[in-house]
mmCIF file of C-alpha atoms and ligand atoms in Angstrom:
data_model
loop_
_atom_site.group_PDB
_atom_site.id
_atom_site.type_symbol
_atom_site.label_atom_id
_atom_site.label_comp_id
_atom_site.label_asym_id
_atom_site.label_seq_id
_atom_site.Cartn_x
_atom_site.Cartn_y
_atom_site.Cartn_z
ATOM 1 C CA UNK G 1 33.694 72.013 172.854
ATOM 2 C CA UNK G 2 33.777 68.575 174.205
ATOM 3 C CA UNK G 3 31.942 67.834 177.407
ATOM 4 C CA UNK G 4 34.182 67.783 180.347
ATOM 5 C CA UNK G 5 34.519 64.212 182.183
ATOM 6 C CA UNK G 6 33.262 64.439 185.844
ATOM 7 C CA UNK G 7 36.233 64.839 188.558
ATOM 8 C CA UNK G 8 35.139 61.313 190.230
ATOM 9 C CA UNK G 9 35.303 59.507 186.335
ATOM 10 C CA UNK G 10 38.688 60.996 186.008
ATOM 11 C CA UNK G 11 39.684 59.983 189.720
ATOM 12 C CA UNK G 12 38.107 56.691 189.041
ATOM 13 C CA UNK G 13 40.340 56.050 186.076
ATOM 14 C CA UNK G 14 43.525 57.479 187.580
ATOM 15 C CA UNK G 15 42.680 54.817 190.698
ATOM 16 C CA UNK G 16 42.170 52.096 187.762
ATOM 17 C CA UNK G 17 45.444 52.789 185.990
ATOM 18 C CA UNK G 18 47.335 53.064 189.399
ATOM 19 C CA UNK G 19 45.993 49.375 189.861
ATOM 20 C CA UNK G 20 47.111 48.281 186.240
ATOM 21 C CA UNK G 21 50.320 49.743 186.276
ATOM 22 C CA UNK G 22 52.583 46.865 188.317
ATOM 23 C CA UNK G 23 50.685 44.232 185.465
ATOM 24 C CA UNK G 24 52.678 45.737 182.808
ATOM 25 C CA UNK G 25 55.700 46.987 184.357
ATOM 26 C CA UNK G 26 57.300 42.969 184.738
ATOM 27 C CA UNK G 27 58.163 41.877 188.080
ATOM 28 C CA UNK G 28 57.713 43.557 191.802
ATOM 29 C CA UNK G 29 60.250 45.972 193.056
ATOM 30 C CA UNK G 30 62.289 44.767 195.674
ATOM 31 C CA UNK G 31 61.682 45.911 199.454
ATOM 32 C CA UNK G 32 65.377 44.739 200.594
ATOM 33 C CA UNK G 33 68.931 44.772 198.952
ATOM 34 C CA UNK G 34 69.289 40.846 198.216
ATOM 35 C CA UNK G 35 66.942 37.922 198.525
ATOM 36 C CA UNK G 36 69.006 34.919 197.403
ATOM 37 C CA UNK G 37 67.057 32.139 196.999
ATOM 38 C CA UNK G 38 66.904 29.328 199.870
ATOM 39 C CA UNK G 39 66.433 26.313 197.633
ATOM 40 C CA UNK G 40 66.211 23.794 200.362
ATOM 41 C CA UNK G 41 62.843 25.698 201.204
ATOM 42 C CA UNK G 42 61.260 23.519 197.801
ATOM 43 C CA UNK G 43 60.692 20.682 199.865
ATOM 44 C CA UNK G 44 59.258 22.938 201.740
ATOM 45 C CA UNK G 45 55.511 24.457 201.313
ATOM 46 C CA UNK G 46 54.331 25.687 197.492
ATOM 47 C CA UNK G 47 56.490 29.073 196.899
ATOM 48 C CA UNK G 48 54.671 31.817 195.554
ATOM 49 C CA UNK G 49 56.240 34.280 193.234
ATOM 50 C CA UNK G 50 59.745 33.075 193.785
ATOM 51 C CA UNK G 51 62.012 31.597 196.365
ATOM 52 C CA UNK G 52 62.473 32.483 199.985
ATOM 53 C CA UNK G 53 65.277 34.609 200.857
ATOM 54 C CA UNK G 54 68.413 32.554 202.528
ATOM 55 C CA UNK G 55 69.677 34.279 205.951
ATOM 56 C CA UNK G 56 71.917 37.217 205.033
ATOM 57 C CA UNK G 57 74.731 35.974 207.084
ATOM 58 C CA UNK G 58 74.648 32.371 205.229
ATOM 59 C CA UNK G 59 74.688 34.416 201.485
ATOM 60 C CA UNK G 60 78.602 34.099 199.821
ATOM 61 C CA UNK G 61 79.837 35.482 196.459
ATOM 62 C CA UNK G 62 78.867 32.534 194.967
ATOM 63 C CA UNK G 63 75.663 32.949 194.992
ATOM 64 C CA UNK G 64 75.552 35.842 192.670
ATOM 65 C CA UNK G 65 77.924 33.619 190.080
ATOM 66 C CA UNK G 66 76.963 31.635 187.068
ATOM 67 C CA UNK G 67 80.026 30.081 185.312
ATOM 68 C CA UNK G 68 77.534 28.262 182.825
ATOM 69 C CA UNK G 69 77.641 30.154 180.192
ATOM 70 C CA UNK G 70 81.482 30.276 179.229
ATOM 71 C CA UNK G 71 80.803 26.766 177.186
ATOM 72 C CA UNK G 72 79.014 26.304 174.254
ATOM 73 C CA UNK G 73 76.777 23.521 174.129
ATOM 74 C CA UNK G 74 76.496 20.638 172.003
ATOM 75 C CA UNK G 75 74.463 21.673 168.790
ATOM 76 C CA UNK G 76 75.254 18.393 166.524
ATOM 77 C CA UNK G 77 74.968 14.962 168.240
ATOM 78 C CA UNK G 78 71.197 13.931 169.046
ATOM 79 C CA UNK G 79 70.001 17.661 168.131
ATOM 80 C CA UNK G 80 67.268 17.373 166.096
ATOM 81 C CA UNK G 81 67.212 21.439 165.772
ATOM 82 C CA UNK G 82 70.565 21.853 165.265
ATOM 83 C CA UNK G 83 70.538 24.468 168.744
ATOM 84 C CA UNK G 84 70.702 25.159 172.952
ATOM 85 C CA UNK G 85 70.104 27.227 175.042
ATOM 86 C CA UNK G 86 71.888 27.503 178.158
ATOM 87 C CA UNK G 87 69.770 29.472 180.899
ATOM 88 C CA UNK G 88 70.916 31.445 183.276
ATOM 89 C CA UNK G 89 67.956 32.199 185.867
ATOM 90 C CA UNK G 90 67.241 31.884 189.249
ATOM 91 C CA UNK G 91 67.075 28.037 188.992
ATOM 92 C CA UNK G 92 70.531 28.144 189.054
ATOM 93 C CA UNK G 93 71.651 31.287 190.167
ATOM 94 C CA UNK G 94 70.144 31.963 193.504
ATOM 95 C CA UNK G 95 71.404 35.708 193.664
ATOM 96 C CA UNK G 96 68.957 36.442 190.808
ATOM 97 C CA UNK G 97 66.168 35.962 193.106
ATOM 98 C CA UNK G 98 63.769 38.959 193.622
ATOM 99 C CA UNK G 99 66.059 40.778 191.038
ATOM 100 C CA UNK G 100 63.476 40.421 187.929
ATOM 101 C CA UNK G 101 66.206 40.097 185.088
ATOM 102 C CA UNK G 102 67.826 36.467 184.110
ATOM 103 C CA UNK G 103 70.257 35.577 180.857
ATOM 104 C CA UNK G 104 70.827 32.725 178.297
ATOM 105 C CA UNK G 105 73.327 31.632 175.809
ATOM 106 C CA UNK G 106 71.917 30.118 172.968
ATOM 107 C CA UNK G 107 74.383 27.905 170.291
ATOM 108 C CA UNK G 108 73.233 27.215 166.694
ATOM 109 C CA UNK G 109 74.842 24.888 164.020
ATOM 110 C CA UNK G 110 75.716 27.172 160.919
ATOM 111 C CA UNK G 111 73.007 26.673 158.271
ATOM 112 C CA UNK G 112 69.608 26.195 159.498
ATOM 113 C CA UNK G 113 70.297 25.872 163.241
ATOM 114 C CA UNK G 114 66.956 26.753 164.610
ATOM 115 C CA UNK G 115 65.715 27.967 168.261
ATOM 116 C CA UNK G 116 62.421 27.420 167.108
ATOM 117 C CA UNK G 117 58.823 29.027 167.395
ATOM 118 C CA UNK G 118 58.850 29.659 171.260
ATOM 119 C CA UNK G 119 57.104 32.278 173.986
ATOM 120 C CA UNK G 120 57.962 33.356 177.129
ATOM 121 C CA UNK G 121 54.950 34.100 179.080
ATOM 122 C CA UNK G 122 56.765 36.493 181.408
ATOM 123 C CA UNK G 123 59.363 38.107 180.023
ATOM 124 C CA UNK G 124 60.719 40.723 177.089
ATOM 125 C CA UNK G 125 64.027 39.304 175.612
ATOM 126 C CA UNK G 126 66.638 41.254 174.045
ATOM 127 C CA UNK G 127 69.293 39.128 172.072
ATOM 128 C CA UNK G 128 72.943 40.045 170.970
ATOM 129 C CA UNK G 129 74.463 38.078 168.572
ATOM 130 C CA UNK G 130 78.130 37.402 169.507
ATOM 131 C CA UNK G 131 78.745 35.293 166.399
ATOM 132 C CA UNK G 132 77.583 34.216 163.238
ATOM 133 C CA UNK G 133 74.200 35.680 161.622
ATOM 134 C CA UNK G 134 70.833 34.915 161.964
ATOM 135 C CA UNK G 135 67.672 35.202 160.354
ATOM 136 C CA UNK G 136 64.897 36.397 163.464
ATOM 137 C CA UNK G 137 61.426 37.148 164.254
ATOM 138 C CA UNK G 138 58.137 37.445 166.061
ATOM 139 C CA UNK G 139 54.732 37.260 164.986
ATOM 140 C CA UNK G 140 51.999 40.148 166.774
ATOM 141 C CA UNK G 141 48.796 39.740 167.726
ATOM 142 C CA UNK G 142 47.957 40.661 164.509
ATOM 143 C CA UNK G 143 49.370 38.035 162.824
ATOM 144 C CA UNK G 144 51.934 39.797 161.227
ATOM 145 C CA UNK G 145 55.533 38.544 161.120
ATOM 146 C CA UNK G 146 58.371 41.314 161.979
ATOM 147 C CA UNK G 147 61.398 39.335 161.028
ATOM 148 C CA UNK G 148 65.123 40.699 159.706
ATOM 149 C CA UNK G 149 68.912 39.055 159.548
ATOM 150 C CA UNK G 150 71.343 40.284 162.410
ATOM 151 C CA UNK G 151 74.441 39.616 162.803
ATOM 152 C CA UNK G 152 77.401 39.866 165.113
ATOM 153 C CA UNK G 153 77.668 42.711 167.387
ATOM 154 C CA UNK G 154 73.760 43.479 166.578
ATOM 155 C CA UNK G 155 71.523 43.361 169.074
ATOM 156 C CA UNK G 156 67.359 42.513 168.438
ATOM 157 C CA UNK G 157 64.012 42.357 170.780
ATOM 158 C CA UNK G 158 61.476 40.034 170.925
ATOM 159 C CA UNK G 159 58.542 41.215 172.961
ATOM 160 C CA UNK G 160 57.131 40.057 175.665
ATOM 161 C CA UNK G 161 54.284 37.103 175.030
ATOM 162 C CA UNK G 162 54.704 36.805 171.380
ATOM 163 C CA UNK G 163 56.043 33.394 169.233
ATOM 164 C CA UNK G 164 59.410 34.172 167.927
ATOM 165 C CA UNK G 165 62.684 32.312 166.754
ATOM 166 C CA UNK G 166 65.767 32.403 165.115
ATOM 167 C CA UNK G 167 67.664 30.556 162.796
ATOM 168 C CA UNK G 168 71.312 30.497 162.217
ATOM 169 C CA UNK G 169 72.246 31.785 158.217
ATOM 170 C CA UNK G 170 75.467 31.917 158.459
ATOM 171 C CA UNK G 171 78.447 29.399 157.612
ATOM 172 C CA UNK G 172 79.995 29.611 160.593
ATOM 173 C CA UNK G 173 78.512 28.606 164.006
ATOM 174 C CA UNK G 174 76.480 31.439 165.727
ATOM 175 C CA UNK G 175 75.877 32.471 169.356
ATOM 176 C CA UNK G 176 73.668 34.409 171.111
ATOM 177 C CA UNK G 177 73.268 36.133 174.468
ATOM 178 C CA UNK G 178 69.739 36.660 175.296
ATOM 179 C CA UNK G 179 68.627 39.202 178.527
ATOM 180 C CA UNK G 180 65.042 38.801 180.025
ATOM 181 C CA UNK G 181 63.226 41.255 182.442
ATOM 182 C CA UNK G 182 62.097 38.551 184.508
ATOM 183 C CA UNK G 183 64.585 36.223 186.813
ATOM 184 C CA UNK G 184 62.351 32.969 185.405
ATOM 185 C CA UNK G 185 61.010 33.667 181.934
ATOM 186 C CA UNK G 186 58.853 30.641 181.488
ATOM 187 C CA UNK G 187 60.186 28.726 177.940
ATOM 188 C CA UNK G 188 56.935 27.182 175.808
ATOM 189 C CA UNK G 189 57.942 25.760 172.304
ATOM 190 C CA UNK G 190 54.918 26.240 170.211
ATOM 191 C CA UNK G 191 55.440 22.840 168.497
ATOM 192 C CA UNK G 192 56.315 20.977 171.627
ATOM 193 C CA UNK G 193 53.101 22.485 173.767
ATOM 194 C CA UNK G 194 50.886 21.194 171.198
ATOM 195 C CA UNK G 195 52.308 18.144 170.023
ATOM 196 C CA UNK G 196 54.062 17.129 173.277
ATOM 197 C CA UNK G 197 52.220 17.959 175.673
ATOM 198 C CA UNK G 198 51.358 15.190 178.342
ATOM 199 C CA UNK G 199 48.565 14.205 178.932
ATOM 200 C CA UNK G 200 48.232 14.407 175.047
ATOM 201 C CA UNK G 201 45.924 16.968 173.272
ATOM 202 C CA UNK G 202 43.511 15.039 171.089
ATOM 203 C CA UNK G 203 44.386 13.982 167.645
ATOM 204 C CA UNK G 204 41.627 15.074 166.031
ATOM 205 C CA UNK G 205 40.909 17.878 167.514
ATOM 206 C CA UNK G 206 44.488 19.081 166.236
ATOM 207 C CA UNK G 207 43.759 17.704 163.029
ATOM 208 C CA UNK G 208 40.982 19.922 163.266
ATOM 209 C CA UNK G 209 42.561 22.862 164.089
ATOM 210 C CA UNK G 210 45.371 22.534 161.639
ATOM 211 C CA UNK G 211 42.844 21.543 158.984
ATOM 212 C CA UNK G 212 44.471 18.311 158.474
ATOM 213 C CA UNK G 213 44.144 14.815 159.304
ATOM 214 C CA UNK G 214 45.254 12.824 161.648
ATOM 215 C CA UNK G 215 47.562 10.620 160.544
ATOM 216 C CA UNK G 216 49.542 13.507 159.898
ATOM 217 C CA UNK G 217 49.451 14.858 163.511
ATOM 218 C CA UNK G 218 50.090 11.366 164.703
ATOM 219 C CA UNK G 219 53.337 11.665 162.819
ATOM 220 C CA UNK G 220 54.849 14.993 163.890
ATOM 221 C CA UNK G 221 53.394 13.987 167.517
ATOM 222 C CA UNK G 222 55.811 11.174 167.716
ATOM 223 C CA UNK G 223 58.540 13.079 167.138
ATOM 224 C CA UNK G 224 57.638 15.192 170.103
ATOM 225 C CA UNK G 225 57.662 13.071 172.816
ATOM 226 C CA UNK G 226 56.261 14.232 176.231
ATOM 227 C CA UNK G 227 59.287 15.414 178.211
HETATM 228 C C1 GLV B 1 65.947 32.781 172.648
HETATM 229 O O1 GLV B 1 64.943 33.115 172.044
HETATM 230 C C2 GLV B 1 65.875 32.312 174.001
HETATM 231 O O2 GLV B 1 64.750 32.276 174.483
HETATM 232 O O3 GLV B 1 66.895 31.997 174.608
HETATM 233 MN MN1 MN B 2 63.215 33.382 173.352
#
């Protein structure tokens, strides 16, 4: 029989998981109905964790309303990647504050419009396609690539953390509504944090890393300038 763990071991882990459990459950519960966010209060001291909550009696409807993603944006002129995304998060919708969920519409030019190789650090996304089909995946942590077409009306997850993308196979246009647990995802493009980033990461230490050289990292650095 196997030996039986002593009560303060068991307590001890039950105290440890107790502790671990708000780390992977996304963002704090809320201890008040609304918290719309005061933005005047960022010239204000360093927030923490999100925005200050305006006074109840100055919060209106409009706070709680996004009309930004009715329009599609413009995929074509200037786009090198052929797609946008249009967020919806508590940057510009104060309401979300506090609330721990956020949207996005993202447009993509039929045949190779790409939201490319990107992570968001704190949030799961789950994306319906509303038109078009695309080609989608993420990669694990153990380097393994999950990755399927789905089209309109279909609805895929990316998971928290991981790269993912998609890519737009169809011959129409396609569009995509994306939901995150988390009222400020975070948005880093593989390609442009390591190519773009400012101050620059050293050449050859990419060139390195990629097991190239770096005349070729020069090259696909310039055409990520530092935003
Ligand atoms: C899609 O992946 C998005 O982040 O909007
Ligand atoms: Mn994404």
């Amino acid at each position: 029989m196997a030996p039986k763990l002593p009560a303060v071991l068991l307590a001890a882990c039950a105290f440890l998981l107790a502790l671990a459990a708000p780390l992977v459950a996304g963002e704090p519960d809320m201890l008040q109905d609304i918290c719309v966010a005061d933005y005047k209060s960022l010239k204000g001291p360093l927030r923490v964790n999100g925005f200050p909550c305006k006074r109840e009696m100055n919060v209106t409807a409009d706070d709680f309303f996004f009309g930004g993603l009715a329009k599609a944006a413009d995929v074509y002129s200037g786009n090198p990647m052929g797609s946008a995304v249009t967020t919806a998060d508590v940057e510009k919708l104060p309401g979300l504050n506090t609330l721990g969920v956020s949207m996005a519409r993202v447009d993509y030019a039929p045949w190779g419009g790409v939201n490319p190789p990107h992570v968001h650090p704190r949030a799961t996304e789950i994306l319906f396609v509303v038109e078009g089909t695309l080609e989608v995946g993420f990669v694990t942590s153990a380097n393994r690539l999950l990755r399927r077409t789905v089209s309109k009306g279909e609805v895929f997850v990316f998971p928290r953390g991981l790269v993912h993308f998609q890519w737009s196979v169809g011959e129409a246009p396609a569009v995509a509504i994306s939901a995150f647990d988390s009222q400020l995802p975070g948005t880093l493009p593989v390609a442009g944090a390591l190519f773009g980033a400012s101050p620059a990461l050293p050449t050859d230490m990419l060139a390195r890393a990629f097991q190239t050289d770096g005349g070729v990292v020069e090259n696909i650095k310039s055409k990520f300038p530092p935003m």
